[in-house]
Tab-separated table of N, CA and C in Angstrom:
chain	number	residue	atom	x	y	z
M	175	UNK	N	10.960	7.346	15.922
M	175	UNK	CA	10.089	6.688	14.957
M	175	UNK	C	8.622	6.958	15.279
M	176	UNK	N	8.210	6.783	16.741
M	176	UNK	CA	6.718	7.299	17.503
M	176	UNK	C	6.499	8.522	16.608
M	177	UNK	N	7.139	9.642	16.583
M	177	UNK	CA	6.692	10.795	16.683
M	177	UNK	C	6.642	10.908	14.104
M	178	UNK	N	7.517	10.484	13.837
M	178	UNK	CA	7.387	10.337	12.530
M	178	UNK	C	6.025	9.621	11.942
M	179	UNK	N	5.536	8.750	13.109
M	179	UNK	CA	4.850	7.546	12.827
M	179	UNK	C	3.460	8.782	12.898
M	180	UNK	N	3.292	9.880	14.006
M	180	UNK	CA	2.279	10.659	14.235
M	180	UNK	C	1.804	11.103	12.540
M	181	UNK	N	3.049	11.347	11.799
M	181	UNK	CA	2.813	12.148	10.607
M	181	UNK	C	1.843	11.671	9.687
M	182	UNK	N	1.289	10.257	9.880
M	182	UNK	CA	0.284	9.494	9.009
M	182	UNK	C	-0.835	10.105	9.327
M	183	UNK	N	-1.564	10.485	10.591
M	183	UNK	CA	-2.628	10.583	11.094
M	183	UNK	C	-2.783	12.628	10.259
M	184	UNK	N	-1.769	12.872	10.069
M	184	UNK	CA	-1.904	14.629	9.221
M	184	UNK	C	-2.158	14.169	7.941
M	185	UNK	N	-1.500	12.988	7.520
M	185	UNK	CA	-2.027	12.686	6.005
M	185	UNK	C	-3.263	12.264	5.654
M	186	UNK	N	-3.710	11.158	6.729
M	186	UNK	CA	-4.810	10.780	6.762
M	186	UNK	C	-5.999	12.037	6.561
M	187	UNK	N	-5.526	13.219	7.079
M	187	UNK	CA	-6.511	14.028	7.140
M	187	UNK	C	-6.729	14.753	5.843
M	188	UNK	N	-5.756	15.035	5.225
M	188	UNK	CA	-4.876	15.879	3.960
M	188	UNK	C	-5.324	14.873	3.484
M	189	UNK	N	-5.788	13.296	3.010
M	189	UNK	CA	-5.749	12.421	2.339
M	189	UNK	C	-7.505	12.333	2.567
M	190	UNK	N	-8.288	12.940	3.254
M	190	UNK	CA	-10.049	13.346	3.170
M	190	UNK	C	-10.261	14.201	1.943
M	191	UNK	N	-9.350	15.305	2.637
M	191	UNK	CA	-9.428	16.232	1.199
M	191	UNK	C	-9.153	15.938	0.113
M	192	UNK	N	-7.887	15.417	-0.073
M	192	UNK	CA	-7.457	15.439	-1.380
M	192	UNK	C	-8.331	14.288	-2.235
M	193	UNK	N	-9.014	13.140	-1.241
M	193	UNK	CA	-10.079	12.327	-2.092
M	193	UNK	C	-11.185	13.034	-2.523
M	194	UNK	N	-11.824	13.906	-1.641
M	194	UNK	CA	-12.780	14.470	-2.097
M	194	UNK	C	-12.872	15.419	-3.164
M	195	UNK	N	-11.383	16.082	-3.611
M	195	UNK	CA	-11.216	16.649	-4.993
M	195	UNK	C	-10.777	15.796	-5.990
M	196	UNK	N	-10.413	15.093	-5.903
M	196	UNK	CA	-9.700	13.932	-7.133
M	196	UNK	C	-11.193	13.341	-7.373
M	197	UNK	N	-12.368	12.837	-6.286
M	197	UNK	CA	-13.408	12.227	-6.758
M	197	UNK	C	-14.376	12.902	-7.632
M	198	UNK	N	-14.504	14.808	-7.559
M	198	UNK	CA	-15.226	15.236	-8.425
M	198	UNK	C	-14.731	15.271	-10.193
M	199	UNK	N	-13.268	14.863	-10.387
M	199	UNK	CA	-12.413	14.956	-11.540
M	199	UNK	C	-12.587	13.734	-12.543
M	200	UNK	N	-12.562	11.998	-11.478
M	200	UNK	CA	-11.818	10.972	-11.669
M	200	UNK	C	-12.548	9.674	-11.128
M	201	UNK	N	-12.684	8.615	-11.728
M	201	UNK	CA	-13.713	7.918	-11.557
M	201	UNK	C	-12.820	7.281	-9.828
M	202	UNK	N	-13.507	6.427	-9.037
M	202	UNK	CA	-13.214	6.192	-8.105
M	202	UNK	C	-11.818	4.642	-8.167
M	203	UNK	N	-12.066	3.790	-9.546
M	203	UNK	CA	-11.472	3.117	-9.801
M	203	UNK	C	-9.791	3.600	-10.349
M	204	UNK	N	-9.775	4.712	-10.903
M	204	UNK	CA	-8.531	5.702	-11.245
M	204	UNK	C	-7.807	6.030	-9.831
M	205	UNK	N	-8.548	6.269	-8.986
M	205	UNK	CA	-8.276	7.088	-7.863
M	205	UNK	C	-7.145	5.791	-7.012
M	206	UNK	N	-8.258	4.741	-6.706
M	206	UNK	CA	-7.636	3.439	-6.513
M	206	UNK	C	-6.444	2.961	-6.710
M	207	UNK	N	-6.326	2.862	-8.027
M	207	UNK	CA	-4.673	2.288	-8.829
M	207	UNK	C	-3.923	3.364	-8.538
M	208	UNK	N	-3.849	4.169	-8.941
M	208	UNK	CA	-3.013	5.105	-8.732
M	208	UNK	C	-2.689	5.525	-7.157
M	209	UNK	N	-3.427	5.281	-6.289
M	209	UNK	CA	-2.642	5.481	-5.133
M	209	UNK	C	-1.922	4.432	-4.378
M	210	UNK	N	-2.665	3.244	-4.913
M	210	UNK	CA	-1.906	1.842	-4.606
M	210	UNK	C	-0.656	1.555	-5.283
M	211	UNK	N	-0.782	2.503	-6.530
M	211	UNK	CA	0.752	2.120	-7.313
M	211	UNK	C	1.409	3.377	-6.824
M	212	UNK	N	1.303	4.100	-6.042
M	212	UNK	CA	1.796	5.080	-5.649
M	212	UNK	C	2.078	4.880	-3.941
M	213	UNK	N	1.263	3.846	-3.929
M	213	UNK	CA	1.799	3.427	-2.147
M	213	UNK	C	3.023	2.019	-2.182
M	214	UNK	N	3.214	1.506	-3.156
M	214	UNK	CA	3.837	0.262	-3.724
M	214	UNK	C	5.283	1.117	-4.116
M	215	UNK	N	5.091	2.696	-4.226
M	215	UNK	CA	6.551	3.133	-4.771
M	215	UNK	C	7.329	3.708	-3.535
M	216	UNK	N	6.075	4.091	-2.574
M	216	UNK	CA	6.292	4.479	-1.235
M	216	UNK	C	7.354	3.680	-0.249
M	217	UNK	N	6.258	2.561	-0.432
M	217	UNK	CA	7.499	1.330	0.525
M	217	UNK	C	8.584	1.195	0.173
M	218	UNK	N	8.453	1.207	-0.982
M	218	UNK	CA	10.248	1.093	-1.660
M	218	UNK	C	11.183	1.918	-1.053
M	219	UNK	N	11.051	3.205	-1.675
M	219	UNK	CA	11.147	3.942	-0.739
M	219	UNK	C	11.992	4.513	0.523
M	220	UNK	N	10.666	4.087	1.465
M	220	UNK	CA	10.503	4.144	2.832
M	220	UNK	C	11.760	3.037	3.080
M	221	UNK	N	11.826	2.277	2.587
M	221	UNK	CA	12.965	1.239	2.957
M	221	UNK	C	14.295	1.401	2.825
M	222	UNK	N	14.409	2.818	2.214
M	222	UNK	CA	15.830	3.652	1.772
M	222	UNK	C	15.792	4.638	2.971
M	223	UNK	N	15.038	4.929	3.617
M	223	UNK	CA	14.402	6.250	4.296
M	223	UNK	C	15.851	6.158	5.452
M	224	UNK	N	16.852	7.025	5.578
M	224	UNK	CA	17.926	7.116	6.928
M	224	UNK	C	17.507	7.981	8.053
M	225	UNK	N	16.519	9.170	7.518
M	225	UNK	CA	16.443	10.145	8.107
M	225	UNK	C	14.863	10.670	9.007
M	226	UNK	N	15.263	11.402	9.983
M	226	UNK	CA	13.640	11.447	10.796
M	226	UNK	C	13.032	12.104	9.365
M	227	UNK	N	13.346	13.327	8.421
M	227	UNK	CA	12.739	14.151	7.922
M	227	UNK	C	12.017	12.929	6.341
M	228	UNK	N	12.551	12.126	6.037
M	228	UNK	CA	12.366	11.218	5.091
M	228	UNK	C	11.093	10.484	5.583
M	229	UNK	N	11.415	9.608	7.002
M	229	UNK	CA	10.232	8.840	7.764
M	229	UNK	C	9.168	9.244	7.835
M	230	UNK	N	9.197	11.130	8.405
M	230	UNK	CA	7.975	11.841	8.301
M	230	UNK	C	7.311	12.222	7.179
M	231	UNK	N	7.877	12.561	6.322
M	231	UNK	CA	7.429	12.775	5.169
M	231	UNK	C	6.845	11.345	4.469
M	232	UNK	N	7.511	10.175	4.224
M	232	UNK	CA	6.750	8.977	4.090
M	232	UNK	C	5.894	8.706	4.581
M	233	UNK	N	5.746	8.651	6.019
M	233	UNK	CA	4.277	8.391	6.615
M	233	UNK	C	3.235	9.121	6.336
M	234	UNK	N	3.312	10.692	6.537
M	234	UNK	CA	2.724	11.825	5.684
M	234	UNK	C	2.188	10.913	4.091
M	235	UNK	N	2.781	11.248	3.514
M	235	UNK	CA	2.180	10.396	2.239
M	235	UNK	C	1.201	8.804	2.063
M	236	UNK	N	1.633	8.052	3.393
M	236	UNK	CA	1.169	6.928	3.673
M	236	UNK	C	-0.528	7.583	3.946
M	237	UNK	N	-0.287	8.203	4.499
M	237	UNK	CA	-1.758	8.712	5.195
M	237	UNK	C	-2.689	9.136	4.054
M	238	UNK	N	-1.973	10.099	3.672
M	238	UNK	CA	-2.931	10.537	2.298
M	238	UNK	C	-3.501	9.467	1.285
M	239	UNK	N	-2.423	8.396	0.712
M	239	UNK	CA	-2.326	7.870	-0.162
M	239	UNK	C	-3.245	6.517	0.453
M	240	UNK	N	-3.117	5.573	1.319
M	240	UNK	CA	-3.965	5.173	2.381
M	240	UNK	C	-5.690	5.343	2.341
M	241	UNK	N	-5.642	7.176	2.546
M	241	UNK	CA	-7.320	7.630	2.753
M	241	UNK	C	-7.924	7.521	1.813
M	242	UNK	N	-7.013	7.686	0.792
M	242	UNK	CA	-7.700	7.944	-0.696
M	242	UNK	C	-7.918	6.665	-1.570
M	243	UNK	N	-6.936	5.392	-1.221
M	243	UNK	CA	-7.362	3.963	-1.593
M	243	UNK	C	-8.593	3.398	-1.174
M	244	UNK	N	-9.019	3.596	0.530
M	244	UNK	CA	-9.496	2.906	1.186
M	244	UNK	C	-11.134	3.786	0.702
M	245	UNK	N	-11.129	5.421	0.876
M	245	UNK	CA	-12.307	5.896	0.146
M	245	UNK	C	-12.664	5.508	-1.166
M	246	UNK	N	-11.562	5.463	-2.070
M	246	UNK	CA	-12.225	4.879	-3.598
M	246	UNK	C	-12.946	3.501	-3.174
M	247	UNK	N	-12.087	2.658	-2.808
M	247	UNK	CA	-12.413	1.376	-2.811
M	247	UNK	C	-13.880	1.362	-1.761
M	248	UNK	N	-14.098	1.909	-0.930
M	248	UNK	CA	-15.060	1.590	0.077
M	248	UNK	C	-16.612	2.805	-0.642
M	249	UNK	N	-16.075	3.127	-1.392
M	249	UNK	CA	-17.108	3.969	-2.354
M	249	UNK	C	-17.694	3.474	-3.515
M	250	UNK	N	-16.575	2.629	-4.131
M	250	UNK	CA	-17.082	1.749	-5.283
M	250	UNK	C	-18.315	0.234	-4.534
M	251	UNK	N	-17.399	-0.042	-3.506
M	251	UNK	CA	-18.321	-1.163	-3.026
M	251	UNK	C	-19.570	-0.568	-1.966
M	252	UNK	N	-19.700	0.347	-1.616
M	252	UNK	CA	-21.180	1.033	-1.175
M	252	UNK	C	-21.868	0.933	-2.447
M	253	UNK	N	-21.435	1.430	-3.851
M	253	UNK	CA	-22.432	1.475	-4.968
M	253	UNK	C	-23.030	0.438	-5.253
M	254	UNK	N	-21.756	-0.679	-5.465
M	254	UNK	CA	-22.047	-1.336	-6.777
M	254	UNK	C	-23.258	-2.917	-5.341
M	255	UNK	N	-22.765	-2.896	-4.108
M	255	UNK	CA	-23.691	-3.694	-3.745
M	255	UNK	C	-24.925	-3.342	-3.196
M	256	UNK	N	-25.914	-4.653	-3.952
M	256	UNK	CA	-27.471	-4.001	-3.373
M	256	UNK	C	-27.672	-3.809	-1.897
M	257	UNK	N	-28.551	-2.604	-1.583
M	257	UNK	CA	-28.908	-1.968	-0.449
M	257	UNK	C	-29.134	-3.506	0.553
M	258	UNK	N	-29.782	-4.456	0.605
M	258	UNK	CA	-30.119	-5.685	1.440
M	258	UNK	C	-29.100	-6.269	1.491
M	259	UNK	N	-28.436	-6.050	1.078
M	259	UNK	CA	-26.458	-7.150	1.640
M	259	UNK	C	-25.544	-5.910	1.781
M	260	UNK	N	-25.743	-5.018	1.827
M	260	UNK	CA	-24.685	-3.547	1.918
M	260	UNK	C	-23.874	-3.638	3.141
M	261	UNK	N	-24.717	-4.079	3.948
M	261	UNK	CA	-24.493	-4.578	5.393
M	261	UNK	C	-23.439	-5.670	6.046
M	262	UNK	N	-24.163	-7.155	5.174
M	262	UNK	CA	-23.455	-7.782	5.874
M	262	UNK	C	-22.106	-7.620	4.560
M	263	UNK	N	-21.572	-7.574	2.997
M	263	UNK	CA	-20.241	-7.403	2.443
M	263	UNK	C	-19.755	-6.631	3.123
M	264	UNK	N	-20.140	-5.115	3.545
M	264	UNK	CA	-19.546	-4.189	4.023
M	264	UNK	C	-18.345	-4.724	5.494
M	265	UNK	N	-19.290	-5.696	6.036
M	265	UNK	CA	-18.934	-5.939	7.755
M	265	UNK	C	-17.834	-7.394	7.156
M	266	UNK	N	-17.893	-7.388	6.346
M	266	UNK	CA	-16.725	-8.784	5.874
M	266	UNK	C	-15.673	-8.343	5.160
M	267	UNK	N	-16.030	-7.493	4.250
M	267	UNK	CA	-14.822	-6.702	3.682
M	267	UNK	C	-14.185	-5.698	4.690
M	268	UNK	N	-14.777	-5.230	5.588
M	268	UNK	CA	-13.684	-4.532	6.750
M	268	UNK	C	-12.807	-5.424	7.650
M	269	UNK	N	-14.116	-6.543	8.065
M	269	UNK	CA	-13.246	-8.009	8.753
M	269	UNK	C	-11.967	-8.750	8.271
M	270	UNK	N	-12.159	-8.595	6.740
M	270	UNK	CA	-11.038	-9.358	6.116
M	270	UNK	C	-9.809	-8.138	5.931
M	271	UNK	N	-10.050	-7.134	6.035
M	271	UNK	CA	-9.262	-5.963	5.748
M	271	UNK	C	-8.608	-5.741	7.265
M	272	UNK	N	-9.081	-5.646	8.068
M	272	UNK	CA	-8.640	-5.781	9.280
M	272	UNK	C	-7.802	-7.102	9.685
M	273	UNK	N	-8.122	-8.092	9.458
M	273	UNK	CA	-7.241	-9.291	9.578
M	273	UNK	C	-6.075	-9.550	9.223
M	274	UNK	N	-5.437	-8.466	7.691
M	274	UNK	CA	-4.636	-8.456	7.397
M	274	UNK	C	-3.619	-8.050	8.345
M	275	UNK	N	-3.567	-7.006	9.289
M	275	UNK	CA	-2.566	-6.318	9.460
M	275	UNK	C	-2.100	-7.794	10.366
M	276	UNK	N	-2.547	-7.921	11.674
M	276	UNK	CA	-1.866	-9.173	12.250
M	276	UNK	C	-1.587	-9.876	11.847
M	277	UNK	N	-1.918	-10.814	10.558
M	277	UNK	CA	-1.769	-11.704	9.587
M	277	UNK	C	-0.300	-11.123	9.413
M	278	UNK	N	-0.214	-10.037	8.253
M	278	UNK	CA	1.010	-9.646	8.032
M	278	UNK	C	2.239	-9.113	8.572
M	279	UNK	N	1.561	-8.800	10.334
M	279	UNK	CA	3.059	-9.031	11.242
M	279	UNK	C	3.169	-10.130	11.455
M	280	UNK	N	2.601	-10.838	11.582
M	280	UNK	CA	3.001	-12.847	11.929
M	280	UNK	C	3.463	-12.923	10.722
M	281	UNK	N	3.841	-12.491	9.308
M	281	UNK	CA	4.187	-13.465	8.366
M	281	UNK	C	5.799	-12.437	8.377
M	282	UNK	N	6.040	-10.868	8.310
M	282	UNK	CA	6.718	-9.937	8.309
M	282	UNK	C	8.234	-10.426	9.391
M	283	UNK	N	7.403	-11.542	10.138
M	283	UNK	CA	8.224	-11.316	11.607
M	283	UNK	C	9.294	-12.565	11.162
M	284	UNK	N	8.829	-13.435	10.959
M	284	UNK	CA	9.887	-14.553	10.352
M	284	UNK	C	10.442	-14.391	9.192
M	285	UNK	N	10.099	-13.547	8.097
M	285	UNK	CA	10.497	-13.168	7.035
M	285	UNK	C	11.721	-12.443	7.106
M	286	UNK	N	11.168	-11.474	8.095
M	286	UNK	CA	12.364	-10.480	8.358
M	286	UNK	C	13.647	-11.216	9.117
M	287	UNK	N	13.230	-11.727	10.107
M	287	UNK	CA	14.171	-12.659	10.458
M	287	UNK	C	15.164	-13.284	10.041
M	288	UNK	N	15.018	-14.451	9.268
M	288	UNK	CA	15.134	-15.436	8.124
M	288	UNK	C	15.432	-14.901	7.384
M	289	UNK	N	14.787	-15.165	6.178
M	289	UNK	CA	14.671	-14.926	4.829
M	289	UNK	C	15.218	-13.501	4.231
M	290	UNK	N	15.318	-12.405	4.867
M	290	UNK	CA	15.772	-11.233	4.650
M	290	UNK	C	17.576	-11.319	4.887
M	291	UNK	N	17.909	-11.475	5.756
M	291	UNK	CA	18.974	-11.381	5.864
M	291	UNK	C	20.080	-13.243	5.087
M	292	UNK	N	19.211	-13.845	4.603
M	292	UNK	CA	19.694	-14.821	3.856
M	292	UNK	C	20.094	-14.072	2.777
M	293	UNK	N	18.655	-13.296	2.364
M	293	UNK	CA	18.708	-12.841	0.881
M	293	UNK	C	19.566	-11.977	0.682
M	294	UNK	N	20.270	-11.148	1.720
M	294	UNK	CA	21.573	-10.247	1.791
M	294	UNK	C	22.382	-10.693	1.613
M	295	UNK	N	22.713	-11.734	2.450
M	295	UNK	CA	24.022	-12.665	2.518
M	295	UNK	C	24.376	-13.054	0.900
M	296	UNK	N	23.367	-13.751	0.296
M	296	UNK	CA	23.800	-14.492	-0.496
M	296	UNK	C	23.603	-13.390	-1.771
M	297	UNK	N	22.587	-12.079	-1.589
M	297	UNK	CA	22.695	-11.308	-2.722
M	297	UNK	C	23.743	-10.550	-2.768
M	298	UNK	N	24.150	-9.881	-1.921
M	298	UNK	CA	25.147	-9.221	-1.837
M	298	UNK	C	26.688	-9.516	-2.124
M	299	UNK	N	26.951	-11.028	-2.347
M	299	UNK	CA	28.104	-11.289	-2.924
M	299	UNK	C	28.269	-11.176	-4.453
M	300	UNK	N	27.357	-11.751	-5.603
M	300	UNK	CA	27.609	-10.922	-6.297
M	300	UNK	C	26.934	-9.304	-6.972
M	301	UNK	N	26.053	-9.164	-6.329
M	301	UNK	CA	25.740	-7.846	-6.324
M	301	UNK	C	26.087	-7.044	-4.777
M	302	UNK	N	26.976	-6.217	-4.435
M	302	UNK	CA	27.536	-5.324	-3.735
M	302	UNK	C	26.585	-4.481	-3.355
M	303	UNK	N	25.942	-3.967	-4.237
M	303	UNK	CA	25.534	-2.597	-4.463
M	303	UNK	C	24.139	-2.833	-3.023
M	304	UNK	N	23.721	-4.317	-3.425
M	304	UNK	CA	22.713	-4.507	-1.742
M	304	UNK	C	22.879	-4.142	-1.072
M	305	UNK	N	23.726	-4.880	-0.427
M	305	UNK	CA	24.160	-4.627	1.000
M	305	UNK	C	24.702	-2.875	1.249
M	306	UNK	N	25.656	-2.578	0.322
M	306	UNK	CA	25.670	-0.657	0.669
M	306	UNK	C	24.405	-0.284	0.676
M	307	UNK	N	23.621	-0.310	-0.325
M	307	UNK	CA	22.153	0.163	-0.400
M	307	UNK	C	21.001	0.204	0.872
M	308	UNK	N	20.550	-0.732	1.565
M	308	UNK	CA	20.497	-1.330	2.456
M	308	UNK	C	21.161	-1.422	3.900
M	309	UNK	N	22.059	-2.432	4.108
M	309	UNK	CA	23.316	-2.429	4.767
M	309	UNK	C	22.446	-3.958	5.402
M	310	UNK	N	23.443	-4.158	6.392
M	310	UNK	CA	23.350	-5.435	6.651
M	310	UNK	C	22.639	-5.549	7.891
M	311	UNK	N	22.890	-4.436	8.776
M	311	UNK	CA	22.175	-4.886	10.353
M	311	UNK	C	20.829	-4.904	10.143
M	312	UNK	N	20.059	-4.969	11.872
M	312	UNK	CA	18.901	-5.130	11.551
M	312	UNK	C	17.821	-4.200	10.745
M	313	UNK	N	18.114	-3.006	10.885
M	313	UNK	CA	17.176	-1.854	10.067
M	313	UNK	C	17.414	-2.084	8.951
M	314	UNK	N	18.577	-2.586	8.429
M	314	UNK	CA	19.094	-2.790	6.765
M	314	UNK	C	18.018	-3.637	6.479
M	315	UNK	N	17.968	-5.070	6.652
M	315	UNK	CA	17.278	-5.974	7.189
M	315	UNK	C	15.193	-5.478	6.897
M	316	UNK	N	15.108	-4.437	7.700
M	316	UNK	CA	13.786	-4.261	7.614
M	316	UNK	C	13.803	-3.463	6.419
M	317	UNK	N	14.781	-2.626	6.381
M	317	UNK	CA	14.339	-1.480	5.224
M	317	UNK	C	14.238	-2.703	3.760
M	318	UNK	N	15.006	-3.896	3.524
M	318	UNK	CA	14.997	-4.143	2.410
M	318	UNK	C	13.303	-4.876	2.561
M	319	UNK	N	13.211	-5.310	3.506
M	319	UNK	CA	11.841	-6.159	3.532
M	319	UNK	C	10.334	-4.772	3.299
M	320	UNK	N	10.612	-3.678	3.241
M	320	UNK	CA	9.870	-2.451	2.842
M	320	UNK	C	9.713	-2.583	1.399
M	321	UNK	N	11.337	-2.255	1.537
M	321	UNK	CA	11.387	-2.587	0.110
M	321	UNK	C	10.591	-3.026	-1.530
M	322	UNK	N	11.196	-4.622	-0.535
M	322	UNK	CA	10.561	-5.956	-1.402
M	322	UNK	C	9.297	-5.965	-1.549
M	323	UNK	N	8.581	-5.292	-0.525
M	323	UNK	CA	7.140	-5.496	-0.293
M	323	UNK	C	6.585	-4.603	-0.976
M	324	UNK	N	7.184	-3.318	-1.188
M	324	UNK	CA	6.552	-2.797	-2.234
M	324	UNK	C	6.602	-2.514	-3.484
M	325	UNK	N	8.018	-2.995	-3.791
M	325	UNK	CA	8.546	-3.775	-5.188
M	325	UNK	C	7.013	-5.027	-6.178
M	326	UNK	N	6.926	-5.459	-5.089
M	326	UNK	CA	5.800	-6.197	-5.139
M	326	UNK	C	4.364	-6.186	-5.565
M	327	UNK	N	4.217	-5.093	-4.064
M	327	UNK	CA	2.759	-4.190	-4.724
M	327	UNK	C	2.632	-3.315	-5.719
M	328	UNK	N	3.725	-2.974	-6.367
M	328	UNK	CA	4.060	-1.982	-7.434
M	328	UNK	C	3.401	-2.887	-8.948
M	329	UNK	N	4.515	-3.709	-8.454
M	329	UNK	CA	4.786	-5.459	-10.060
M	329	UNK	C	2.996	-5.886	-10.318
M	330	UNK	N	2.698	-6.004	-8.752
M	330	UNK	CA	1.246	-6.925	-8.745
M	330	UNK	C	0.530	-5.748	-9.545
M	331	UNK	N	0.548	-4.853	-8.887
M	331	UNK	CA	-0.845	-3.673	-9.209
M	331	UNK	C	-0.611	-3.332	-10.851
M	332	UNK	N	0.726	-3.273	-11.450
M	332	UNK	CA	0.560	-2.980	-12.257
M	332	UNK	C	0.057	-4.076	-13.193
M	333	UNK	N	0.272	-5.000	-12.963
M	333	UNK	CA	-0.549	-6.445	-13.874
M	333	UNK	C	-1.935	-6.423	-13.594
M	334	UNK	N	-2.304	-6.108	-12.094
M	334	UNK	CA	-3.961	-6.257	-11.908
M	334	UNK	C	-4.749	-4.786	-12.528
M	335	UNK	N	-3.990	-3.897	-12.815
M	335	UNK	CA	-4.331	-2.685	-13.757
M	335	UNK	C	-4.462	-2.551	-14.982
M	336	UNK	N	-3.828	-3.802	-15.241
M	336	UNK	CA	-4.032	-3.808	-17.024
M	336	UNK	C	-5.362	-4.825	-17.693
M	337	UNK	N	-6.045	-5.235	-16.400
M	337	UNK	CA	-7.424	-5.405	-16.513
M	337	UNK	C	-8.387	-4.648	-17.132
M	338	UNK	N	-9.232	-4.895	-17.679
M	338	UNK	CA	-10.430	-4.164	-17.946
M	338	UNK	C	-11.087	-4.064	-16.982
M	339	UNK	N	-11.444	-5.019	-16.387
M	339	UNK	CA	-12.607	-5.625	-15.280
M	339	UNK	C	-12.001	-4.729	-14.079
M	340	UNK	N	-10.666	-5.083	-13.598
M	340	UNK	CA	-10.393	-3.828	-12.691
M	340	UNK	C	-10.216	-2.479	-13.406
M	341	UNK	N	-10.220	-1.729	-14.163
M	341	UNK	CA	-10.107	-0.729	-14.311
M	341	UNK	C	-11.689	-0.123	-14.490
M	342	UNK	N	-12.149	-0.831	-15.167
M	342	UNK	CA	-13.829	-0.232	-15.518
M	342	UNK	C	-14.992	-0.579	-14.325
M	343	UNK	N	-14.331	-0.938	-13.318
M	343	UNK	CA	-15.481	-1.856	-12.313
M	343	UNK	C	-16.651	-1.239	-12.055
M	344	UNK	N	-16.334	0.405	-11.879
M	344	UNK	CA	-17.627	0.775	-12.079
M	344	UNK	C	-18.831	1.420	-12.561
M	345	UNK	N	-17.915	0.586	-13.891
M	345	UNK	CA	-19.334	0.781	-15.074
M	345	UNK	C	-19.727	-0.811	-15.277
M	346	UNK	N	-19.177	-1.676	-14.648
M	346	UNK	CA	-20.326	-3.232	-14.669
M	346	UNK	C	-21.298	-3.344	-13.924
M	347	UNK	N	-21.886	-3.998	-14.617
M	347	UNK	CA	-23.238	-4.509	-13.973
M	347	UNK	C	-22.710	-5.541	-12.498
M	348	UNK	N	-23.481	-5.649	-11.355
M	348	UNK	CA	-23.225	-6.856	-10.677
M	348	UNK	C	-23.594	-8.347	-11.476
């Protein structure tokens, strides 16, 4: 898994480039949705993933798809805030962005625990097709919680996309 896990840090790089050509094409807010609804199809996914060559290749894509969210998004908010607070939003929106990840192994860890393998138990009797899909031990277990999670970010993004306000953000005024 270490060595599959390396494959993000090649995307990450592949994911410089490929922002920097999608940004001369495509407004930075396009760039955004689309890789978030494209990282939301990922997890899914990734949660089916049996194989080293699948893992690598997912993470690979994580990386790219990843560089190119975090550049739109960290490009739109260099613009749109004035030069005298650039500073301190910038140092709060990385703070709060950073907070997530521990946040979301403390919440991932009892979920997975718990709640994942409930939701097998009791889904899988009358739907079958779970538990084969999936399976029941612990990787079954994590892969569906991949899954779900990006079942999720898929559902969310596509409702927070059918915004105006998120889609046009940066053509508003502050």
């Amino acid at each position: 898994y270490g060595i599959a896990t390396g494959f993000y840090g090649g995307g990450m790089i592949l994911g410089g480039i490929v922002y920097g050509s999608l940004a001369r094409r495509f407004k930075n807010a396009q760039i955004f949705i689309i890789a978030v609804l494209t990282l939301g199809l990922f997890y899914s996914a990734y949660g089916l993933a049996r194989s080293f060559l699948a893992l690598a290749l997912m993470e690979f894509g994580f990386g790219i798809l990843v560089t190119a969210a975090n550049s739109a998004t960290l490009t739109i908010w260099q613009r749109k805030v004035p030069e005298e607070m650039s500073g301190r939003v910038l140092a709060a929106m990385w703070t709060i962005a950073e907070c997530t990840t521990p946040i979301s192994f403390l919440l991932a860890g009892p979920i997975g625990d718990s709640l994942v393998p409930w939701l097998l138990a009791h889904a899988a009797r009358p739907m079958p097709w779970i538990g084969a899909t999936w399976g029941t031990t612990k990787s079954g277990q994590l892969g569906t919680l991949f899954s779900v999670i990006g079942m999720i970010l898929f559902v969310g993004f596509v409702i927070a996309a059918r915004s105006k306000d998120v889609r046009e953000v940066e053509d508003r005024a502050i």
